[in-house]
Amino acid sequence: MLEIKNLHKRFGDKEVLKGVDLIVPERGVYGFVGVNGAGKTTTMKIVLGLLKADEGEVKVNGIPIAYGNTETNKMIGYLPDVPEYYGYMNCMEYLKFSGEICGMDATDCKRRSEELLEMVGLADEKHKIRGFSRGMKQRLGIAQALLHRPKLLICDEPTSALDPVGRKDILDVITTTAENQDTTVIFSTHILSDVEHICTEMALLNNGKICYSGSIKELKEMHRQQGYIIELENETIENPNGTETEMRQEVQKLLEKGIRFKKAELMEPSLEKVFMEVVGR
């Protein structure tokens, strides 16, 4: 769905992107991860044709991106990190306005708006947008970004300023979008737990380059360390340096002694810990 080759971008004497290569497959939620200032938003703005790359090539659904040429944006929905609205409008008025800009048929726009507002939990909301919370604005932003049935939805830090409940709601909406809307989602964020929750594949952007792209499961396997944990009824046996063989031997001893245990498993590294290892922090 998205292909980026050798992407470079400099602002003054600061080189933000130093040869980014990335391929995002169709369908599902793809995590685009990096610390604040890593260049995630810069990359997405180049994909949207809002910034001119110094060097490199970008394609959406096989079609080359050109700076200032929004032809490919007909296939893209975009939720910026801080969406802006006309505060005097309500949800339906704003989506009607957005549909007119996209050239949608009025009947189709109304039907689609009702469907999306139901999906994001704003179907019964009649108040003006000026009184919306940050989470409600993010929900409306997703509805607006999906209004024209894009093939690609780009979400730039959609959960960064939300409380835990708001974050969960937005993650649920993004997951539903990927499952039911026939849309590929790029989830750009620095919140690794969110990526771990809804993505199966991801790319790590560090120091202007992609230092890993692929399966989250495979990334964890590459950085798996020795160690195991066995939970008994009233205590926990933890060996951070043990091997799988040693864990099996320990379990066998417990069984021979008739000691009950709840579970025995190898320690799995968190995505946050793996990220720190990959970027050398």
Steps between C-alpha positions, in 0.01 A plus 500: 500500500789737579853481365778740599851482352810693610304794644706803605387827657704782650386811686787748494806324638294222661457181297177345631462212253819326385382242250175353630391174336160359591237266356154485661289201389127519432248455781551506875657757734868578440694669779739784412706551814761750612574744778363852478693686231610183321344611171170309501283804426747624238477165323120500507480858368719400207267204435210750498679730255515779760880503521755469221759227542861584426551155354316170474182346366159441657211298357148445630326199351765501228449866404796742547450792740577851375538805725194723470315244288214361707377241248614211721333660803168380363614162633627632836326598822702706748459555873762755618628499856297815577195513271337842452130565444246775453373512856157637409412180309369172642613156382256460213555855378875452497483169314254649250747784441787250459294290259430804283872574481561138390225528236288229660137451407282658771295185565809281516674751729209503744476121509876462537513767773232324703683167464834646610362702791339181627833319470695767692236543768375847406166411340298671773728799547322822395717760675735741323856380448641789705389317815651164408770331705829398337378141473174603332695708249723202422191285444352759264838528327499129422144525364599792278815322380294192402213690341617457140586130548881530476724204431757638744434667838789687664463564874772728638535465879123452551527393866790708630293753700217273611425342837496117525126474425527733201804311370320167520197641317713637215699176473174305479376731222826460305484121535136498383598718205769258386270200543178633348582793270736329252760761592873479572588701811838656575517563872777752568587530869764495773272309742633146467230332709238623252696352209533171685124501557370547145784444249650180363769673293697817556797713398744667739628841390820609671760759409338564164488139384286189541692272734238222494188415303290187520317282749486609864513135601818444298657814645439372851642158409815667367550674834370229731723450801539194716279472805182341626232545763291237683198609703411276795194533721668734749832598347681562174821338378684739269832428330604781262801301378341157467447310175195318373667170590551616858139612520382156390724336759359727772145416394581129508629532855182674609288228342702226667448671837131546436528880521230680304584798278288743299725551200855472372623714214808652342539871560386703201664839451269801484497703181632795698805303614562372146470854365763623742735221390445568130563874524791450737357674808 
